mmCIF file of C-alpha atoms and ligand atoms in Angstrom:
data_model
loop_
_atom_site.group_PDB
_atom_site.id
_atom_site.type_symbol
_atom_site.label_atom_id
_atom_site.label_comp_id
_atom_site.label_asym_id
_atom_site.label_seq_id
_atom_site.Cartn_x
_atom_site.Cartn_y
_atom_site.Cartn_z
ATOM 1 C CA UNK H 1 -4.371 -87.513 78.274
ATOM 2 C CA UNK H 2 -3.190 -84.603 76.158
ATOM 3 C CA UNK H 3 -1.386 -81.560 77.585
ATOM 4 C CA UNK H 4 -4.452 -79.725 76.515
ATOM 5 C CA UNK H 5 -6.718 -82.014 78.388
ATOM 6 C CA UNK H 6 -4.462 -82.157 81.573
ATOM 7 C CA UNK H 7 -4.372 -78.211 81.677
ATOM 8 C CA UNK H 8 -7.987 -77.831 81.288
ATOM 9 C CA UNK H 9 -8.971 -80.151 83.610
ATOM 10 C CA UNK H 10 -6.912 -78.693 86.489
ATOM 11 C CA UNK H 11 -8.322 -75.134 85.491
ATOM 12 C CA UNK H 12 -11.880 -76.461 85.441
ATOM 13 C CA UNK H 13 -11.713 -77.820 89.145
ATOM 14 C CA UNK H 14 -9.231 -75.384 90.850
ATOM 15 C CA UNK H 15 -9.235 -72.060 89.199
ATOM 16 C CA UNK H 16 -11.818 -69.712 89.815
ATOM 17 C CA UNK H 17 -13.684 -69.360 86.692
ATOM 18 C CA UNK H 18 -13.644 -65.653 85.623
ATOM 19 C CA UNK H 19 -12.658 -66.251 82.395
ATOM 20 C CA UNK H 20 -13.428 -67.775 78.802
ATOM 21 C CA UNK H 21 -9.977 -68.786 77.676
ATOM 22 C CA UNK H 22 -9.277 -69.798 74.049
ATOM 23 C CA UNK H 23 -8.355 -73.548 73.832
ATOM 24 C CA UNK H 24 -4.761 -73.558 73.496
ATOM 25 C CA UNK H 25 -1.978 -74.058 75.929
ATOM 26 C CA UNK H 26 0.856 -71.469 75.263
ATOM 27 C CA UNK H 27 4.137 -72.742 76.793
ATOM 28 C CA UNK H 28 6.984 -70.812 75.214
ATOM 29 C CA UNK H 29 7.358 -67.485 72.998
ATOM 30 C CA UNK H 30 10.475 -66.191 70.881
ATOM 31 C CA UNK H 31 10.134 -62.499 69.628
ATOM 32 C CA UNK H 32 6.866 -61.983 67.872
ATOM 33 C CA UNK H 33 5.925 -65.598 68.101
ATOM 34 C CA UNK H 34 4.064 -67.887 70.617
ATOM 35 C CA UNK H 35 4.131 -71.711 70.811
ATOM 36 C CA UNK H 36 1.679 -73.944 72.020
ATOM 37 C CA UNK H 37 2.249 -77.422 73.983
ATOM 38 C CA UNK H 38 2.459 -79.137 70.261
ATOM 39 C CA UNK H 39 4.750 -76.709 69.366
ATOM 40 C CA UNK H 40 2.511 -75.040 66.751
ATOM 41 C CA UNK H 41 3.339 -71.431 66.347
ATOM 42 C CA UNK H 42 1.124 -68.490 66.345
ATOM 43 C CA UNK H 43 2.115 -64.782 65.163
ATOM 44 C CA UNK H 44 0.989 -62.774 68.094
ATOM 45 C CA UNK H 45 -0.874 -59.795 67.339
ATOM 46 C CA UNK H 46 -2.084 -59.158 70.779
ATOM 47 C CA UNK H 47 0.787 -59.357 73.063
ATOM 48 C CA UNK H 48 -1.060 -60.465 76.005
ATOM 49 C CA UNK H 49 -3.391 -57.464 75.808
ATOM 50 C CA UNK H 50 -0.487 -54.789 74.799
ATOM 51 C CA UNK H 51 1.644 -56.244 77.514
ATOM 52 C CA UNK H 52 4.538 -58.003 75.958
ATOM 53 C CA UNK H 53 5.689 -54.889 74.650
ATOM 54 C CA UNK H 54 9.115 -56.338 73.492
ATOM 55 C CA UNK H 55 7.894 -59.290 72.112
ATOM 56 C CA UNK H 56 8.728 -62.879 74.075
ATOM 57 C CA UNK H 57 11.901 -63.944 75.789
ATOM 58 C CA UNK H 58 13.369 -60.663 74.764
ATOM 59 C CA UNK H 59 17.183 -61.369 75.318
ATOM 60 C CA UNK H 60 18.154 -58.161 77.329
ATOM 61 C CA UNK H 61 15.222 -58.284 79.502
ATOM 62 C CA UNK H 62 15.633 -62.071 80.066
ATOM 63 C CA UNK H 63 19.124 -61.227 81.144
ATOM 64 C CA UNK H 64 18.403 -58.310 83.346
ATOM 65 C CA UNK H 65 15.560 -60.017 85.332
ATOM 66 C CA UNK H 66 17.848 -62.870 85.889
ATOM 67 C CA UNK H 67 20.310 -60.671 87.333
ATOM 68 C CA UNK H 68 18.011 -58.631 89.301
ATOM 69 C CA UNK H 69 16.761 -61.933 90.722
ATOM 70 C CA UNK H 70 20.171 -62.813 91.634
ATOM 71 C CA UNK H 71 20.815 -59.185 93.188
ATOM 72 C CA UNK H 72 17.626 -58.145 94.936
ATOM 73 C CA UNK H 73 14.017 -58.510 94.245
ATOM 74 C CA UNK H 74 12.030 -56.743 96.824
ATOM 75 C CA UNK H 75 12.480 -54.405 99.767
ATOM 76 C CA UNK H 76 8.984 -52.774 100.432
ATOM 77 C CA UNK H 77 8.637 -49.197 100.496
ATOM 78 C CA UNK H 78 9.999 -48.841 103.869
ATOM 79 C CA UNK H 79 13.518 -48.434 102.635
ATOM 80 C CA UNK H 80 15.121 -46.733 99.545
ATOM 81 C CA UNK H 81 16.675 -48.898 96.635
ATOM 82 C CA UNK H 82 18.334 -47.499 93.919
ATOM 83 C CA UNK H 83 16.123 -48.047 90.828
ATOM 84 C CA UNK H 84 12.732 -46.056 91.667
ATOM 85 C CA UNK H 85 14.172 -42.608 91.578
ATOM 86 C CA UNK H 86 15.836 -43.572 88.195
ATOM 87 C CA UNK H 87 12.637 -44.928 86.674
ATOM 88 C CA UNK H 88 10.670 -41.772 88.120
ATOM 89 C CA UNK H 89 13.035 -39.611 86.570
ATOM 90 C CA UNK H 90 12.922 -41.257 83.138
ATOM 91 C CA UNK H 91 8.964 -41.079 83.159
ATOM 92 C CA UNK H 92 9.210 -37.540 84.386
ATOM 93 C CA UNK H 93 11.305 -36.668 81.115
ATOM 94 C CA UNK H 94 9.056 -38.559 78.800
ATOM 95 C CA UNK H 95 5.906 -37.298 80.137
ATOM 96 C CA UNK H 96 6.273 -33.950 81.372
ATOM 97 C CA UNK H 97 4.767 -34.917 84.667
ATOM 98 C CA UNK H 98 7.264 -34.605 87.558
ATOM 99 C CA UNK H 99 6.387 -37.276 89.956
ATOM 100 C CA UNK H 100 5.336 -40.862 89.575
ATOM 101 C CA UNK H 101 3.588 -43.366 92.073
ATOM 102 C CA UNK H 102 4.504 -46.830 91.625
ATOM 103 C CA UNK H 103 1.867 -49.710 91.823
ATOM 104 C CA UNK H 104 1.326 -53.123 89.913
ATOM 105 C CA UNK H 105 -1.428 -53.061 87.593
ATOM 106 C CA UNK H 106 -3.660 -50.643 85.319
ATOM 107 C CA UNK H 107 -6.496 -50.695 87.368
ATOM 108 C CA UNK H 108 -4.210 -49.675 90.509
ATOM 109 C CA UNK H 109 -2.914 -46.892 88.412
ATOM 110 C CA UNK H 110 -6.618 -45.706 88.157
ATOM 111 C CA UNK H 111 -7.459 -46.023 91.576
ATOM 112 C CA UNK H 112 -4.027 -44.055 92.417
ATOM 113 C CA UNK H 113 -5.322 -41.111 90.054
ATOM 114 C CA UNK H 114 -8.942 -40.969 91.760
ATOM 115 C CA UNK H 115 -7.555 -41.036 95.244
ATOM 116 C CA UNK H 116 -4.615 -38.409 94.385
ATOM 117 C CA UNK H 117 -7.593 -36.223 92.748
ATOM 118 C CA UNK H 118 -9.900 -36.524 95.703
ATOM 119 C CA UNK H 119 -6.772 -35.672 97.992
ATOM 120 C CA UNK H 120 -6.023 -32.729 95.878
ATOM 121 C CA UNK H 121 -9.384 -31.298 96.557
ATOM 122 C CA UNK H 122 -9.575 -32.014 100.222
ATOM 123 C CA UNK H 123 -6.114 -30.569 100.731
ATOM 124 C CA UNK H 124 -7.189 -27.341 99.294
ATOM 125 C CA UNK H 125 -10.116 -27.362 101.644
ATOM 126 C CA UNK H 126 -12.757 -27.618 99.154
ATOM 127 C CA UNK H 127 -13.652 -31.275 98.729
ATOM 128 C CA UNK H 128 -15.154 -32.318 95.259
ATOM 129 C CA UNK H 129 -17.271 -35.407 94.985
ATOM 130 C CA UNK H 130 -17.905 -35.499 91.183
ATOM 131 C CA UNK H 131 -16.177 -37.638 88.610
ATOM 132 C CA UNK H 132 -16.887 -37.468 84.838
ATOM 133 C CA UNK H 133 -16.318 -40.393 82.812
ATOM 134 C CA UNK H 134 -16.846 -41.540 79.028
ATOM 135 C CA UNK H 135 -19.438 -44.079 77.346
ATOM 136 C CA UNK H 136 -17.633 -46.988 76.330
ATOM 137 C CA UNK H 137 -14.733 -46.409 78.835
ATOM 138 C CA UNK H 138 -12.925 -48.880 80.403
ATOM 139 C CA UNK H 139 -10.807 -48.364 83.488
ATOM 140 C CA UNK H 140 -10.224 -51.562 85.490
ATOM 141 C CA UNK H 141 -11.853 -54.090 87.592
ATOM 142 C CA UNK H 142 -11.214 -52.724 91.351
ATOM 143 C CA UNK H 143 -14.439 -50.983 92.842
ATOM 144 C CA UNK H 144 -12.924 -47.181 92.145
ATOM 145 C CA UNK H 145 -12.100 -48.066 88.564
ATOM 146 C CA UNK H 146 -15.149 -50.076 87.976
ATOM 147 C CA UNK H 147 -17.243 -47.348 88.801
ATOM 148 C CA UNK H 148 -15.890 -44.979 85.869
ATOM 149 C CA UNK H 149 -16.398 -48.182 83.376
ATOM 150 C CA UNK H 150 -19.191 -47.757 81.377
ATOM 151 C CA UNK H 151 -20.678 -50.929 80.346
ATOM 152 C CA UNK H 152 -23.892 -51.993 82.970
ATOM 153 C CA UNK H 153 -22.707 -55.570 82.912
ATOM 154 C CA UNK H 154 -19.270 -54.881 84.389
ATOM 155 C CA UNK H 155 -20.648 -52.831 87.160
ATOM 156 C CA UNK H 156 -24.141 -53.951 87.927
ATOM 157 C CA UNK H 157 -23.541 -56.959 89.917
ATOM 158 C CA UNK H 158 -21.389 -54.943 92.238
ATOM 159 C CA UNK H 159 -23.310 -51.988 93.024
ATOM 160 C CA UNK H 160 -23.220 -49.740 94.947
ATOM 161 C CA UNK H 161 -19.712 -48.416 93.671
ATOM 162 C CA UNK H 162 -18.616 -44.778 93.888
ATOM 163 C CA UNK H 163 -21.464 -42.412 93.454
ATOM 164 C CA UNK H 164 -21.169 -38.918 91.693
ATOM 165 C CA UNK H 165 -19.957 -40.603 88.451
ATOM 166 C CA UNK H 166 -21.451 -38.965 85.422
ATOM 167 C CA UNK H 167 -21.121 -40.764 82.083
ATOM 168 C CA UNK H 168 -20.962 -38.522 78.863
ATOM 169 C CA UNK H 169 -20.637 -39.629 75.063
ATOM 170 C CA UNK H 170 -17.482 -38.862 73.584
ATOM 171 C CA UNK H 171 -19.393 -38.117 70.264
ATOM 172 C CA UNK H 172 -20.982 -34.999 71.854
ATOM 173 C CA UNK H 173 -18.507 -32.165 72.913
ATOM 174 C CA UNK H 174 -21.519 -30.124 74.045
ATOM 175 C CA UNK H 175 -22.251 -32.658 77.014
ATOM 176 C CA UNK H 176 -18.946 -31.807 78.443
ATOM 177 C CA UNK H 177 -19.660 -28.285 79.442
ATOM 178 C CA UNK H 178 -22.888 -29.392 80.857
ATOM 179 C CA UNK H 179 -21.602 -32.346 82.778
ATOM 180 C CA UNK H 180 -18.499 -30.364 84.503
ATOM 181 C CA UNK H 181 -19.026 -28.162 87.248
ATOM 182 C CA UNK H 182 -17.187 -26.677 90.135
ATOM 183 C CA UNK H 183 -18.193 -29.837 91.935
ATOM 184 C CA UNK H 184 -16.247 -31.929 89.514
ATOM 185 C CA UNK H 185 -13.020 -33.439 91.189
ATOM 186 C CA UNK H 186 -11.770 -34.885 87.735
ATOM 187 C CA UNK H 187 -12.722 -36.129 84.344
ATOM 188 C CA UNK H 188 -11.267 -39.499 83.217
ATOM 189 C CA UNK H 189 -10.698 -40.706 79.832
ATOM 190 C CA UNK H 190 -8.738 -42.977 77.704
ATOM 191 C CA UNK H 191 -7.258 -40.887 74.581
ATOM 192 C CA UNK H 192 -8.124 -44.177 72.663
ATOM 193 C CA UNK H 193 -10.504 -46.156 74.049
ATOM 194 C CA UNK H 194 -9.078 -49.690 73.864
ATOM 195 C CA UNK H 195 -11.828 -52.174 75.234
ATOM 196 C CA UNK H 196 -14.540 -49.881 74.081
ATOM 197 C CA UNK H 197 -13.509 -50.784 70.300
ATOM 198 C CA UNK H 198 -10.513 -48.902 69.724
ATOM 199 C CA UNK H 199 -12.249 -45.288 69.302
ATOM 200 C CA UNK H 200 -9.809 -42.276 69.376
ATOM 201 C CA UNK H 201 -11.296 -38.887 70.990
ATOM 202 C CA UNK H 202 -12.034 -36.418 68.351
ATOM 203 C CA UNK H 203 -10.165 -33.084 68.268
ATOM 204 C CA UNK H 204 -13.609 -31.425 69.058
ATOM 205 C CA UNK H 205 -14.202 -33.679 72.194
ATOM 206 C CA UNK H 206 -10.794 -32.901 73.621
ATOM 207 C CA UNK H 207 -11.084 -29.391 72.960
ATOM 208 C CA UNK H 208 -14.351 -29.161 74.970
ATOM 209 C CA UNK H 209 -12.617 -31.117 77.867
ATOM 210 C CA UNK H 210 -9.672 -28.837 77.910
ATOM 211 C CA UNK H 211 -11.963 -25.850 77.985
ATOM 212 C CA UNK H 212 -14.290 -27.296 80.797
ATOM 213 C CA UNK H 213 -11.114 -28.064 82.894
ATOM 214 C CA UNK H 214 -9.941 -24.758 82.351
ATOM 215 C CA UNK H 215 -13.555 -23.260 83.492
ATOM 216 C CA UNK H 216 -14.235 -25.350 86.302
ATOM 217 C CA UNK H 217 -10.490 -26.564 87.866
ATOM 218 C CA UNK H 218 -11.461 -29.962 87.306
ATOM 219 C CA UNK H 219 -8.542 -32.198 87.046
ATOM 220 C CA UNK H 220 -7.798 -34.069 83.759
ATOM 221 C CA UNK H 221 -6.888 -37.795 84.201
ATOM 222 C CA UNK H 222 -5.691 -39.560 81.200
ATOM 223 C CA UNK H 223 -5.931 -43.385 81.356
ATOM 224 C CA UNK H 224 -3.029 -44.209 79.072
ATOM 225 C CA UNK H 225 -2.722 -47.963 80.347
ATOM 226 C CA UNK H 226 -3.428 -49.382 76.847
ATOM 227 C CA UNK H 227 -2.450 -46.538 74.513
ATOM 228 C CA UNK H 228 0.402 -45.059 76.092
ATOM 229 C CA UNK H 229 4.208 -45.778 76.214
ATOM 230 C CA UNK H 230 4.958 -46.182 72.520
ATOM 231 C CA UNK H 231 1.919 -48.058 71.288
ATOM 232 C CA UNK H 232 0.351 -45.345 69.256
ATOM 233 C CA UNK H 233 3.484 -43.457 68.677
ATOM 234 C CA UNK H 234 4.218 -40.797 71.244
ATOM 235 C CA UNK H 235 5.222 -42.334 74.582
ATOM 236 C CA UNK H 236 2.567 -40.536 76.735
ATOM 237 C CA UNK H 237 -0.172 -40.304 74.334
ATOM 238 C CA UNK H 238 -1.915 -37.111 75.190
ATOM 239 C CA UNK H 239 -0.788 -35.020 72.309
ATOM 240 C CA UNK H 240 -4.317 -35.305 71.129
ATOM 241 C CA UNK H 241 -5.744 -33.895 74.316
ATOM 242 C CA UNK H 242 -4.703 -30.487 73.746
ATOM 243 C CA UNK H 243 -3.903 -30.038 77.520
ATOM 244 C CA UNK H 244 -1.315 -31.648 79.704
ATOM 245 C CA UNK H 245 -3.534 -34.117 82.017
ATOM 246 C CA UNK H 246 -2.909 -33.515 85.941
ATOM 247 C CA UNK H 247 -2.671 -37.149 86.163
ATOM 248 C CA UNK H 248 -1.661 -39.949 83.912
ATOM 249 C CA UNK H 249 -2.288 -43.542 84.573
ATOM 250 C CA UNK H 250 0.234 -46.263 82.623
ATOM 251 C CA UNK H 251 0.526 -49.562 83.025
ATOM 252 C CA UNK H 252 0.385 -52.490 80.344
ATOM 253 C CA UNK H 253 3.496 -52.130 77.935
ATOM 254 C CA UNK H 254 5.641 -50.665 80.805
ATOM 255 C CA UNK H 255 6.843 -53.874 82.459
ATOM 256 C CA UNK H 256 7.044 -55.604 79.134
ATOM 257 C CA UNK H 257 5.536 -58.585 81.030
ATOM 258 C CA UNK H 258 6.244 -58.047 84.600
ATOM 259 C CA UNK H 259 3.210 -56.292 86.410
ATOM 260 C CA UNK H 260 3.316 -52.718 86.742
ATOM 261 C CA UNK H 261 1.451 -49.592 86.902
ATOM 262 C CA UNK H 262 2.220 -45.959 87.839
ATOM 263 C CA UNK H 263 0.231 -42.708 88.333
ATOM 264 C CA UNK H 264 1.977 -40.001 87.030
ATOM 265 C CA UNK H 265 1.163 -36.455 88.710
ATOM 266 C CA UNK H 266 1.542 -32.679 88.116
ATOM 267 C CA UNK H 267 3.431 -30.737 90.796
ATOM 268 C CA UNK H 268 0.388 -29.129 91.952
ATOM 269 C CA UNK H 269 -1.128 -32.481 92.898
ATOM 270 C CA UNK H 270 1.999 -33.803 94.233
ATOM 271 C CA UNK H 271 2.224 -31.065 96.672
ATOM 272 C CA UNK H 272 -1.090 -32.189 98.149
ATOM 273 C CA UNK H 273 0.005 -35.447 99.308
ATOM 274 C CA UNK H 274 1.415 -36.343 102.495
ATOM 275 C CA UNK H 275 3.427 -39.615 103.498
ATOM 276 C CA UNK H 276 0.627 -42.204 104.415
ATOM 277 C CA UNK H 277 -1.947 -40.979 101.848
ATOM 278 C CA UNK H 278 -1.455 -43.726 99.571
ATOM 279 C CA UNK H 279 0.811 -47.087 99.346
ATOM 280 C CA UNK H 280 1.477 -50.450 97.718
ATOM 281 C CA UNK H 281 3.514 -53.414 99.354
ATOM 282 C CA UNK H 282 5.043 -54.345 95.935
ATOM 283 C CA UNK H 283 4.764 -50.958 94.085
ATOM 284 C CA UNK H 284 7.973 -50.086 92.316
ATOM 285 C CA UNK H 285 9.715 -53.066 93.635
ATOM 286 C CA UNK H 286 13.309 -53.762 92.233
ATOM 287 C CA UNK H 287 12.217 -56.318 89.756
ATOM 288 C CA UNK H 288 9.421 -54.220 88.496
ATOM 289 C CA UNK H 289 11.631 -51.187 88.102
ATOM 290 C CA UNK H 290 14.228 -53.209 86.445
ATOM 291 C CA UNK H 291 11.838 -54.508 83.708
ATOM 292 C CA UNK H 292 10.701 -50.976 83.249
ATOM 293 C CA UNK H 293 14.056 -49.329 82.877
ATOM 294 C CA UNK H 294 15.055 -51.983 79.950
ATOM 295 C CA UNK H 295 11.633 -51.216 78.406
ATOM 296 C CA UNK H 296 12.108 -47.528 78.299
ATOM 297 C CA UNK H 297 16.220 -48.005 77.526
ATOM 298 C CA UNK H 298 14.833 -50.228 74.390
ATOM 299 C CA UNK H 299 12.096 -47.807 73.513
ATOM 300 C CA UNK H 300 13.828 -44.623 73.411
ATOM 301 C CA UNK H 301 17.536 -45.378 72.821
ATOM 302 C CA UNK H 302 17.186 -48.732 71.190
ATOM 303 C CA UNK H 303 15.012 -47.173 68.489
ATOM 304 C CA UNK H 304 11.707 -49.267 69.308
ATOM 305 C CA UNK H 305 9.765 -45.761 69.221
ATOM 306 C CA UNK H 306 11.349 -45.036 65.936
ATOM 307 C CA UNK H 307 10.625 -48.780 64.745
ATOM 308 C CA UNK H 308 6.727 -48.346 66.063
ATOM 309 C CA UNK H 309 6.286 -45.068 63.770
ATOM 310 C CA UNK H 310 7.363 -46.880 60.781
ATOM 311 C CA UNK H 311 5.803 -50.531 61.324
ATOM 312 C CA UNK H 312 2.321 -48.724 62.552
ATOM 313 C CA UNK H 313 2.490 -46.601 59.377
ATOM 314 C CA UNK H 314 2.662 -49.873 57.563
ATOM 315 C CA UNK H 315 -0.237 -51.495 59.394
ATOM 316 C CA UNK H 316 -2.458 -48.657 59.412
ATOM 317 C CA UNK H 317 -1.710 -47.746 55.721
ATOM 318 C CA UNK H 318 -2.544 -51.492 54.862
ATOM 319 C CA UNK H 319 -5.681 -51.673 56.970
ATOM 320 C CA UNK H 320 -7.043 -48.394 55.673
ATOM 321 C CA UNK H 321 -7.677 -50.154 52.339
ATOM 322 C CA UNK H 322 -9.774 -52.993 53.820
ATOM 323 C CA UNK H 323 -13.183 -51.268 54.037
ATOM 324 C CA UNK H 324 -13.449 -50.656 50.314
ATOM 325 C CA UNK H 325 -12.315 -54.192 49.614
ATOM 326 C CA UNK H 326 -14.463 -56.087 51.976
ATOM 327 C CA UNK H 327 -18.313 -55.505 52.704
ATOM 328 C CA UNK H 328 -17.633 -57.188 56.024
ATOM 329 C CA UNK H 329 -15.470 -54.365 57.069
ATOM 330 C CA UNK H 330 -17.481 -51.187 58.453
ATOM 331 C CA UNK H 331 -14.516 -49.270 59.677
ATOM 332 C CA UNK H 332 -10.885 -49.186 60.599
ATOM 333 C CA UNK H 333 -9.571 -47.075 63.665
ATOM 334 C CA UNK H 334 -6.649 -46.505 65.706
ATOM 335 C CA UNK H 335 -3.049 -45.332 65.650
ATOM 336 C CA UNK H 336 0.206 -47.030 65.473
ATOM 337 C CA UNK H 337 0.039 -50.437 66.771
ATOM 338 C CA UNK H 338 -3.219 -50.021 68.152
ATOM 339 C CA UNK H 339 -5.797 -50.760 65.518
ATOM 340 C CA UNK H 340 -9.365 -51.936 65.597
ATOM 341 C CA UNK H 341 -11.261 -53.366 62.670
ATOM 342 C CA UNK H 342 -15.246 -53.065 63.111
ATOM 343 C CA UNK H 343 -16.872 -55.796 61.398
ATOM 344 C CA UNK H 344 -20.596 -56.149 60.226
ATOM 345 C CA UNK H 345 -20.774 -59.013 62.192
ATOM 346 C CA UNK H 346 -19.550 -60.492 65.811
ATOM 347 C CA UNK H 347 -15.929 -60.589 65.748
ATOM 348 C CA UNK H 348 -15.361 -63.968 67.774
ATOM 349 C CA UNK H 349 -15.448 -66.140 64.916
ATOM 350 C CA UNK H 350 -12.895 -64.289 63.129
ATOM 351 C CA UNK H 351 -10.820 -64.452 66.226
ATOM 352 C CA UNK H 352 -11.104 -68.265 66.053
ATOM 353 C CA UNK H 353 -10.548 -68.194 62.162
ATOM 354 C CA UNK H 354 -7.341 -66.397 62.623
ATOM 355 C CA UNK H 355 -6.229 -68.675 65.492
ATOM 356 C CA UNK H 356 -6.800 -71.639 63.262
ATOM 357 C CA UNK H 357 -4.393 -69.945 60.819
ATOM 358 C CA UNK H 358 -1.956 -69.310 63.397
ATOM 359 C CA UNK H 359 -2.702 -65.809 64.332
ATOM 360 C CA UNK H 360 -3.602 -64.385 67.575
ATOM 361 C CA UNK H 361 -5.993 -61.296 67.802
ATOM 362 C CA UNK H 362 -9.009 -60.612 70.009
ATOM 363 C CA UNK H 363 -12.293 -59.325 70.009
ATOM 364 C CA UNK H 364 -13.484 -56.375 71.626
ATOM 365 C CA UNK H 365 -16.713 -54.228 71.757
ATOM 366 C CA UNK H 366 -18.397 -57.305 70.279
ATOM 367 C CA UNK H 367 -17.715 -56.429 66.688
ATOM 368 C CA UNK H 368 -14.198 -55.170 66.777
ATOM 369 C CA UNK H 369 -10.926 -57.051 66.055
ATOM 370 C CA UNK H 370 -8.306 -55.585 67.968
ATOM 371 C CA UNK H 371 -4.569 -55.521 67.129
ATOM 372 C CA UNK H 372 -2.082 -54.892 69.736
ATOM 373 C CA UNK H 373 1.331 -56.619 68.092
ATOM 374 C CA UNK H 374 4.534 -56.460 70.228
ATOM 375 C CA UNK H 375 6.193 -52.797 69.408
ATOM 376 C CA UNK H 376 9.242 -54.820 68.046
ATOM 377 C CA UNK H 377 7.144 -56.527 65.168
ATOM 378 C CA UNK H 378 8.960 -56.786 62.118
ATOM 379 C CA UNK H 379 7.583 -55.388 58.651
ATOM 380 C CA UNK H 380 7.634 -59.011 57.499
ATOM 381 C CA UNK H 381 5.486 -60.278 60.555
ATOM 382 C CA UNK H 382 3.118 -57.224 59.968
ATOM 383 C CA UNK H 383 2.676 -58.387 56.115
ATOM 384 C CA UNK H 384 2.346 -61.948 57.173
ATOM 385 C CA UNK H 385 -0.168 -61.308 60.207
ATOM 386 C CA UNK H 386 -2.283 -59.222 57.942
ATOM 387 C CA UNK H 387 -2.384 -61.924 55.187
ATOM 388 C CA UNK H 388 -3.649 -64.356 57.912
ATOM 389 C CA UNK H 389 -6.038 -61.956 59.258
ATOM 390 C CA UNK H 390 -7.696 -61.134 55.888
ATOM 391 C CA UNK H 391 -8.023 -65.063 55.119
ATOM 392 C CA UNK H 392 -9.702 -65.025 58.394
ATOM 393 C CA UNK H 393 -12.408 -62.618 57.581
ATOM 394 C CA UNK H 394 -12.887 -64.356 54.264
ATOM 395 C CA UNK H 395 -13.190 -67.486 56.114
ATOM 396 C CA UNK H 396 -16.002 -66.303 58.266
ATOM 397 C CA UNK H 397 -17.590 -63.802 55.791
ATOM 398 C CA UNK H 398 -17.668 -66.413 52.979
ATOM 399 C CA UNK H 399 -18.861 -68.988 55.458
ATOM 400 C CA UNK H 400 -15.792 -71.306 54.884
ATOM 401 C CA UNK H 401 -13.757 -72.869 57.524
ATOM 402 C CA UNK H 402 -9.963 -72.748 57.449
HETATM 403 C C1 PLP A 1 -6.284 -52.903 80.698
HETATM 404 C C2 PLP A 1 -6.756 -51.476 81.051
HETATM 405 C C3 PLP A 1 -6.996 -51.126 82.425
HETATM 406 C C4 PLP A 1 -6.668 -52.435 83.618
HETATM 407 O O1 PLP A 1 -5.557 -52.627 83.577
HETATM 408 P P1 PLP A 1 -5.149 -53.841 84.549
HETATM 409 O O2 PLP A 1 -3.691 -54.221 84.646
HETATM 410 O O3 PLP A 1 -5.882 -55.222 83.736
HETATM 411 O O4 PLP A 1 -5.880 -53.858 85.961
HETATM 412 C C5 PLP A 1 -7.409 -49.898 82.884
HETATM 413 N N1 PLP A 1 -7.473 -48.929 81.595
HETATM 414 C C6 PLP A 1 -7.253 -49.037 80.405
HETATM 415 C C7 PLP A 1 -7.415 -48.173 79.527
HETATM 416 C C8 PLP A 1 -6.960 -50.491 79.959
HETATM 417 O O5 PLP A 1 -6.759 -50.802 78.729
#
């Protein structure tokens, strides 16, 4: 039996079948490259959905995690440990939001933002039930985040979820003022929608949101889980929002592969919170904090952020030329190292053709090929990946197999 067959058989028999997996077994990585069980190499333009931000087997990260494992991994939040405050201080300096709550995933970060927003209004003695979210938005799979996730197919089997969620179209700035009232606790949005097909908010929409928050007092929650922490350039991507959010959810890239999440909050929201209001057993443990500190060191002091600016500009410049070159390409959108290529047909066959050519990407919103390479990817690797991707698009649009 091949390794592939053995792995698939165990998965099919014992793992809950919630995923449609591509038929390869990834067994090791190095920088921007992944290797399957037969040692076939794949250039990684996905980084585990924007998570392996420093690439694979990053030497400094590996060293730090090994060292941390030999020192202390976990204490619970019943005690202090030396790393959480240091990490929170770094995040505060980066984001301008002075407080951090640590958790373990993106969906938990969004849940924390929701609870903190509700708590803010209940502490004020004026509970507000309403939440506003965006069409095509994605915020995670737990029941609160799921209630804010637009597509029916994610939500319908699990209803009833949170009530009082109003979805509005990000293409319709006028809808913001109509949806947001003095019963709205918060509006939740991704500055660049990820799962929804890599769609940046327009300045007109962001402006309408800022105005409605001002008018109604509703809190602004930015879900930066996918687009934040350097992927699109600015470390916390609310430069485009025209207003500093009251709460920001971060995750994915921040642990460089170690599961982490955080809700960053304004002082006004933090002032409404008391001990016992929220918590997490693992949240902010030493392993997670050590990983995140290495990530932020590399991002800011190690020059990764500057590198993303360069290499992201190279990627978007190259992609901008594609719609004119290929009738199969309808649109190219995104910022920095978060790019989406909208096709005139389903993206899944292109993802497969790319994999056959040794390139990993994924499909989102049916017709969009999404690129989320490691933030450390080199210029030469960007060029190589684009060459393979263009060939894969031609494979499918011209009906040839690779
Ligand atoms: C991935 C994602 C989430 C959920 O993160 P998990 O770590 O899978 O729970 C939430 N919001 C956005 C914008 C995401 O891209």
